Structures are given as structure tokens and as C-alpha cells.
Short mmCIF file of C-alpha atoms and ligand atoms in Angstrom, two decimals:
data_model
loop_
_atom_site.label_atom_id
_atom_site.label_comp_id
_atom_site.label_asym_id
_atom_site.label_seq_id
_atom_site.Cartn_x
_atom_site.Cartn_y
_atom_site.Cartn_z
CA MET A 439 90.16 94.83 91.42
CA ALA A 440 90.22 91.63 89.39
CA GLY A 441 90.86 89.15 92.20
CA ARG A 442 93.74 91.06 93.74
CA ARG A 443 93.75 90.78 97.54
CA PRO A 444 93.87 94.27 99.03
CA ILE A 445 96.95 95.16 101.04
CA ILE A 446 96.94 97.84 103.71
CA ALA A 447 100.33 98.71 105.14
CA ALA A 448 100.99 100.86 108.20
CA ASN A 449 104.10 102.99 107.76
CA TRP A 450 104.94 104.15 111.26
CA LYS A 451 107.94 106.18 110.07
CA MET A 452 110.09 107.39 113.00
CA HIS A 453 107.34 106.87 115.56
CA LYS A 454 106.87 104.41 118.42
CA THR A 455 109.46 102.85 120.70
CA HIS A 456 109.47 99.06 120.69
CA LEU A 457 107.20 99.12 123.74
CA GLU A 458 104.72 101.41 122.01
CA ALA A 459 104.86 99.26 118.90
CA ILE A 460 104.04 96.12 120.89
CA GLN A 461 101.14 97.90 122.52
CA ALA A 462 99.80 99.10 119.17
CA VAL A 463 99.94 95.64 117.57
CA GLN A 464 98.27 94.08 120.61
CA LYS A 465 95.50 96.65 120.45
CA LEU A 466 95.08 96.09 116.74
CA SER A 467 94.73 92.37 117.34
CA TYR A 468 91.79 93.01 119.68
CA LEU A 469 90.11 95.31 117.19
CA LEU A 470 90.47 93.15 114.08
CA GLU A 471 88.62 89.91 113.45
CA ARG A 472 90.34 87.01 111.72
CA GLU A 473 88.13 87.62 108.69
CA ASP A 474 89.33 91.22 108.42
CA ALA A 475 92.90 90.04 108.05
CA GLU A 476 91.86 87.31 105.64
CA ARG A 477 90.05 89.69 103.34
CA VAL A 478 92.76 92.35 103.52
CA GLU A 479 96.46 91.69 103.94
CA VAL A 480 97.59 93.80 106.88
CA VAL A 481 101.26 94.78 107.10
CA VAL A 482 102.90 96.72 109.92
CA CYS A 483 106.13 98.59 109.26
CA PRO A 484 107.63 99.75 112.56
CA PRO A 485 111.06 101.37 112.90
CA PHE A 486 114.07 99.02 112.85
CA THR A 487 114.35 99.16 116.64
CA ALA A 488 110.88 97.63 117.04
CA LEU A 489 111.06 94.92 114.37
CA ARG A 490 112.32 92.20 116.70
CA ALA A 491 109.75 92.95 119.38
CA VAL A 492 106.87 93.01 116.89
CA GLN A 493 108.07 89.85 115.15
CA THR A 494 108.17 88.02 118.48
CA LEU A 495 104.63 89.14 119.27
CA LEU A 496 103.29 88.17 115.84
CA ASP A 497 104.86 84.73 116.20
CA ALA A 498 103.84 84.11 119.79
CA ASP A 499 100.21 85.03 119.25
CA ARG A 500 100.09 83.74 115.67
CA LEU A 501 98.78 87.10 114.51
CA PRO A 502 98.00 87.12 110.79
CA TYR A 503 99.80 90.36 109.92
CA GLY A 504 102.83 90.78 107.77
CA LEU A 505 105.95 92.49 109.04
CA GLY A 506 107.65 95.14 106.96
CA ALA A 507 110.73 97.32 107.28
CA GLN A 508 110.84 100.93 106.14
CA ASN A 509 114.26 100.91 104.50
CA VAL A 510 117.21 98.65 103.73
CA HIS A 511 120.79 98.80 102.52
CA TRP A 512 121.63 97.09 99.23
CA GLU A 513 124.71 95.21 100.45
CA ALA A 514 124.37 92.09 102.61
CA ARG A 515 127.10 93.11 105.08
CA GLY A 516 130.16 95.28 105.36
CA ALA A 517 131.56 98.58 106.54
CA PHE A 518 128.37 100.63 106.28
CA THR A 519 128.00 102.22 109.69
CA GLY A 520 124.40 102.66 110.70
CA GLU A 521 122.89 100.60 107.90
CA VAL A 522 120.71 97.47 108.02
CA SER A 523 120.82 94.80 105.31
CA ALA A 524 118.14 92.74 103.60
CA LEU A 525 119.82 89.63 104.99
CA MET A 526 119.21 90.94 108.51
CA LEU A 527 115.60 91.83 107.75
CA GLN A 528 114.95 88.41 106.28
CA ALA A 529 116.35 86.82 109.45
CA LEU A 530 113.65 88.74 111.37
CA ARG A 531 111.06 87.24 109.02
CA CYS A 532 110.17 90.52 107.45
CA ALA A 533 107.97 89.88 104.44
CA TYR A 534 108.06 93.40 103.01
CA VAL A 535 110.40 96.36 102.78
CA ILE A 536 109.28 99.85 101.83
CA VAL A 537 111.73 101.08 99.21
CA GLY A 538 112.06 104.53 97.71
CA HIS A 539 109.64 106.35 99.98
CA SER A 540 109.59 110.01 99.00
CA GLU A 541 111.07 110.93 102.39
CA ARG A 542 114.06 108.69 101.62
CA ARG A 543 114.38 110.21 98.18
CA GLU A 544 113.91 113.83 99.24
CA VAL A 545 115.45 113.99 102.73
CA PHE A 546 118.17 111.37 102.27
CA GLY A 547 118.94 111.89 98.61
CA GLU A 548 118.11 108.41 97.33
CA THR A 549 118.37 108.25 93.58
CA ASP A 550 116.50 105.94 91.23
CA ASP A 551 119.67 103.88 90.99
CA VAL A 552 119.89 103.45 94.77
CA VAL A 553 116.21 102.53 94.86
CA ALA A 554 116.74 99.89 92.16
CA ARG A 555 119.68 98.38 94.06
CA LYS A 556 117.58 98.16 97.20
CA VAL A 557 114.70 96.54 95.30
CA ARG A 558 117.03 93.86 93.95
CA ALA A 559 118.53 93.24 97.43
CA VAL A 560 115.03 92.78 98.85
CA TYR A 561 114.18 90.17 96.21
CA ALA A 562 117.55 88.44 96.58
CA ASN A 563 116.60 87.83 100.21
CA GLY A 564 113.15 86.45 99.56
CA MET A 565 111.17 89.53 100.57
CA ILE A 566 108.84 91.81 98.63
CA PRO A 567 109.48 95.50 98.03
CA ILE A 568 106.76 98.07 98.46
CA LEU A 569 108.12 100.39 95.81
CA CYS A 570 107.01 104.00 96.33
CA VAL A 571 106.56 106.42 93.47
CA GLY A 572 104.95 109.83 93.18
CA GLU A 573 105.18 113.37 91.88
CA THR A 574 105.66 116.71 93.62
CA LEU A 575 103.03 119.42 93.38
CA ALA A 576 105.24 121.39 90.95
CA GLU A 577 105.57 118.33 88.72
CA ARG A 578 101.83 117.78 88.80
CA ASP A 579 101.08 121.42 87.99
CA ALA A 580 103.52 121.28 85.09
CA GLY A 581 101.78 118.20 83.66
CA GLY A 582 104.72 115.98 84.54
CA THR A 583 102.98 113.38 86.70
CA GLU A 584 103.03 110.59 84.13
CA ASP A 585 106.69 111.07 83.20
CA LYS A 586 107.80 111.14 86.81
CA VAL A 587 105.78 108.17 88.00
CA VAL A 588 106.35 105.97 84.96
CA GLY A 589 110.06 106.84 85.08
CA GLN A 590 110.29 105.84 88.74
CA VAL A 591 108.51 102.53 88.10
CA ARG A 592 110.81 101.67 85.20
CA ALA A 593 113.94 102.69 87.09
CA GLY A 594 112.91 100.96 90.31
CA LEU A 595 112.33 97.65 88.54
CA ALA A 596 115.51 97.77 86.46
CA GLY A 597 116.99 94.29 86.30
CA VAL A 598 113.98 92.65 87.96
CA GLY A 599 112.76 89.51 86.18
CA ASP A 600 109.17 88.38 85.67
CA ASP A 601 108.89 86.09 88.69
CA ASP A 602 109.98 88.81 91.07
CA ALA A 603 108.08 91.62 89.34
CA ALA A 604 104.88 89.59 89.64
CA ARG A 605 105.13 89.91 93.44
CA VAL A 606 105.98 93.60 93.70
CA VAL A 607 103.69 95.98 95.56
CA ILE A 608 103.75 99.52 94.22
CA ALA A 609 102.60 102.49 96.31
CA TYR A 610 101.57 105.53 94.35
CA GLU A 611 102.02 108.42 96.75
CA PRO A 612 101.71 111.95 95.38
CA ILE A 613 104.21 113.86 97.51
CA TRP A 614 101.87 116.79 98.01
CA ALA A 615 99.37 114.45 99.68
CA ILE A 616 101.76 112.89 102.19
CA GLY A 617 101.23 114.07 105.74
CA THR A 618 99.38 117.15 104.54
CA GLY A 619 95.79 116.09 105.17
CA ARG A 620 95.24 116.84 101.51
CA ASN A 621 94.50 113.50 99.86
CA ALA A 622 94.28 112.96 96.12
CA GLU A 623 90.84 112.34 94.64
CA PRO A 624 90.29 108.59 94.14
CA ALA A 625 89.59 109.14 90.44
CA ASP A 626 92.89 111.00 89.96
CA ALA A 627 94.87 108.45 91.96
CA GLY A 628 93.16 105.65 90.05
CA GLU A 629 94.11 107.24 86.76
CA VAL A 630 97.80 107.40 87.69
CA ILE A 631 97.67 103.86 89.05
CA GLY A 632 96.20 102.79 85.71
CA LEU A 633 99.28 104.29 84.06
CA VAL A 634 101.52 102.36 86.44
CA ARG A 635 99.68 99.17 85.49
CA ALA A 636 100.07 99.96 81.82
CA THR A 637 103.79 100.45 82.42
CA LEU A 638 104.01 97.01 84.03
CA ALA A 639 102.16 95.56 81.06
CA ALA A 640 104.67 97.17 78.68
CA LEU A 641 107.69 96.06 80.74
CA TYR A 642 106.43 92.53 81.44
CA SER A 643 103.00 91.37 80.29
CA LYS A 644 99.34 92.29 80.58
CA ASP A 645 98.72 89.22 82.74
CA LEU A 646 101.49 90.16 85.12
CA ALA A 647 100.27 93.75 85.32
CA GLU A 648 96.73 92.61 86.14
CA GLY A 649 98.01 90.62 89.10
CA VAL A 650 100.20 93.28 90.71
CA ARG A 651 98.82 95.15 93.69
CA ILE A 652 99.13 98.92 93.56
CA GLN A 653 98.35 100.99 96.62
CA TYR A 654 97.47 104.62 97.04
CA GLY A 655 99.20 106.58 99.81
CA GLY A 656 98.88 110.15 101.05
CA SER A 657 96.60 111.29 103.90
CA VAL A 658 94.56 108.08 103.89
CA LYS A 659 92.30 107.81 106.92
CA ALA A 660 89.17 105.98 108.05
CA GLY A 661 87.04 108.76 106.57
CA ASN A 662 88.34 108.49 103.00
CA ILE A 663 89.58 104.89 102.56
CA ARG A 664 86.31 103.66 101.08
CA GLY A 665 86.50 106.01 98.14
CA PHE A 666 89.96 104.74 97.26
CA MET A 667 89.07 101.08 97.67
CA ALA A 668 86.00 101.52 95.48
CA HIS A 669 88.21 102.42 92.54
CA PRO A 670 88.88 99.31 90.44
CA GLN A 671 92.58 100.18 89.97
CA ILE A 672 93.39 100.74 93.65
CA ASP A 673 94.35 97.65 95.65
CA GLY A 674 95.06 99.07 99.08
CA ALA A 675 96.82 101.83 100.91
CA LEU A 676 100.12 102.78 102.46
CA VAL A 677 99.09 104.70 105.54
CA GLY A 678 101.32 106.97 107.60
CA GLY A 679 99.87 109.31 110.22
CA ALA A 680 96.46 107.64 110.55
CA SER A 681 98.07 104.23 111.12
CA LEU A 682 99.70 105.33 114.38
CA ASP A 683 96.37 104.98 116.18
CA PRO A 684 95.32 101.31 116.26
CA GLU A 685 91.63 102.23 116.34
CA GLU A 686 91.93 104.34 113.22
CA LEU A 687 94.05 101.66 111.54
CA ALA A 688 91.46 98.99 112.38
CA LEU A 689 88.71 101.15 110.84
CA ILE A 690 90.82 101.58 107.71
CA VAL A 691 91.30 97.80 107.42
CA LYS A 692 87.56 97.28 107.95
CA TYR A 693 86.75 99.87 105.32
CA ARG A 694 83.70 98.13 103.84
P1 PGA B 263 100.42 109.90 105.42
O1 PGA B 263 101.78 109.20 104.92
O2 PGA B 263 99.38 108.82 105.47
O3 PGA B 263 100.77 110.43 106.79
O4 PGA B 263 100.08 110.95 104.44
C1 PGA B 263 101.75 108.23 103.91
C2 PGA B 263 103.14 107.76 103.64
O5 PGA B 263 104.09 108.56 103.71
O6 PGA B 263 103.35 106.57 103.34
#
């Protein structure tokens, strides 16, 4: 993976109260050695309601994990009942924000334009987006994977300059593999991720593209992480279901 530090992010989705989140991070900290978290960047993305509690724990115990949010609004403040801004997430010392997860796109109707606005808001507040892209099964079967994924990468990075783009994390998550127990084959995921990298090279530069970390996501677990990490294009994973159990998450981080 050409010197790129792997990044494994736990997407807890709408799971865990703040108390459960604290417990999970504490347990993780007992299971992981310092070296594990040096070799692999570990990011936890709890629900909004647990961000403060987890941030306090990370700070107090100087735990070497990044904090990420799962969503964000594109405006800094205003009359947007129920929304949370990038300014607020930055104040909690979030380092990452998942943007454009397929559940946001499919269940909450987020368009490419909305995703792009969120990406820019994340950068404007000094954080890094984990930009999610991926095709449905119907799109894959119709041979439309490349168009869909490349289109989402281009749209999501609209208006993003070189310095910011160099720091992006992209998560390639085929929708048919999310939460289904049916993971993509590492070779297939690696091929699509290669296309994403080529898109970055075309949009920015080859050097920039070689430095960007691109994760695979979709039914990653301790039993299949090694195959993904062995692929030279794949720089980590965005893990949903399997990340809820700290023991499983620790095994994923220690994949070697
Ligand atoms: P999964 O979810 O690991 O449960 O398939 C991945 C994701 O949605 O990020």
C-alpha cells in the first residue's frame, strides 16, 4: 500500500447509548496494544449522543484513537431543527466525519450535491471526511459499478482543492455487501478501489492519488479482514456490525 498508514474505522450507526459507548472504548483500550494503534489508525464513530462522553474518555486516558461523527449538516448554525454542524463537531475534537454513507443517501435521500456540501463543511472546520461511495446490486449486475462509483467520487469532491483532497479518506462500500454478511471479494473491491485512485489521479495528480487512503466496507469481520488488507489498493476498512463488539474490533485492528 505504498506507505499509506491503514485506517480502520468503527461505524456504530444507531447503536450504543453513551454509557455503552464508553464501555466499548474502555474494553477496546484493554485489548489493543499501543503498537496496534501506531501501525493502524483506529477511529471510532459513535452516535452524536455519545461523542462527548467518548471524547472525554479518549482525552482523560490519552487513548490513541481518532473520534469520528457519522453525519453532519453543511451550515455552521441556524434554524435547522435536529441537525448538528461541523463547527459543533470540531469543538468536540472530532477528527473525521463519515459523509455520504449509503444509508444516508438511500434512507434519507442525500444527493451528490448534499454530500459535496457536507464534505466542504467538514474541511472548512479542519476535519477529514470519510467519503462513502458504492453501487447497488442492480447497478453492479448491469455493469454500472464504475460509472456510479467514479461519479460519486467526482461529485463528492466538487470544489475541493488539492490540499484538502490529499487528506480525504474514501470508503468504497458496495451497497449489497453492507450488513448482509455477503462481503465483496478482495480482488473485486481492489479493482474498484483502483478505479477510485485513478479518478483521483485524473482530478488532482498521480502523487496525490497514491497518498490517499481508500477503505473497503461491507460485512468486514475478523475472519475476512486479512484478505482485504493484503490487497495493495486497500488501505483499511469501514466496519459496521462487527465493530460493535470490542473483541471483534480488536481482532480486526490486529489483522496481521
Ligand atoms: P457492515 O457495515 O460492516 O455492517 O456491513 C459497513 C458500513 O455500513 O459502513
